[in-house]
């Protein structure tokens, strides 16, 4: 299921019949809308996890394997682009953004 053309963030995605069940969108769609809905249109991996768990109750209690699926999608899907963290930005990890070209 792909969202309608006017979806811009996770809040625009529809819930399934049971809000506690796994969302019926592919992980790549969930990641895309998490990133697109963020203020700078870039997120750290941990921020993507947080955004998904905040929007969809399923991810709060799901076995941790879904996080592996998120990392797999980010690494292998060419629409996701890794951006180095600025030297002035403390912490670890890279930012991820969506490359629509």
PDB file of C-alpha atoms in Angstrom, residues 11 14 21 26 31 40 44 50 52-53 61 68 81 89 99 101:
ATOM      1  CA  UNK A  11       1.091  11.509  10.639  1.00  0.00           C
ATOM      2  CA  UNK A  14      -3.400   5.811   7.715  1.00  0.00           C
ATOM      3  CA  UNK A  21      -0.765  -4.220  14.484  1.00  0.00           C
ATOM      4  CA  UNK A  26       6.706  -1.111   3.389  1.00  0.00           C
ATOM      5  CA  UNK A  31      11.421   5.626   6.572  1.00  0.00           C
ATOM      6  CA  UNK A  40      15.502  19.405   8.423  1.00  0.00           C
ATOM      7  CA  UNK A  44      19.820   9.886  12.601  1.00  0.00           C
ATOM      8  CA  UNK A  50      11.909   6.995  17.651  1.00  0.00           C
ATOM      9  CA  UNK A  52       8.277   5.100  13.976  1.00  0.00           C
ATOM     10  CA  UNK A  53       7.705   4.023  17.586  1.00  0.00           C
ATOM     11  CA  UNK A  61       6.598  -3.583  21.846  1.00  0.00           C
ATOM     12  CA  UNK A  68      17.491  -4.579  11.515  1.00  0.00           C
ATOM     13  CA  UNK A  81      21.448   8.908   1.258  1.00  0.00           C
ATOM     14  CA  UNK A  89      27.634  17.974  16.021  1.00  0.00           C
ATOM     15  CA  UNK A  99      17.254  11.539  -2.531  1.00  0.00           C
ATOM     16  CA  UNK A 101      16.384  12.317  -8.029  1.00  0.00           C
TER      17      UNK A 101
END
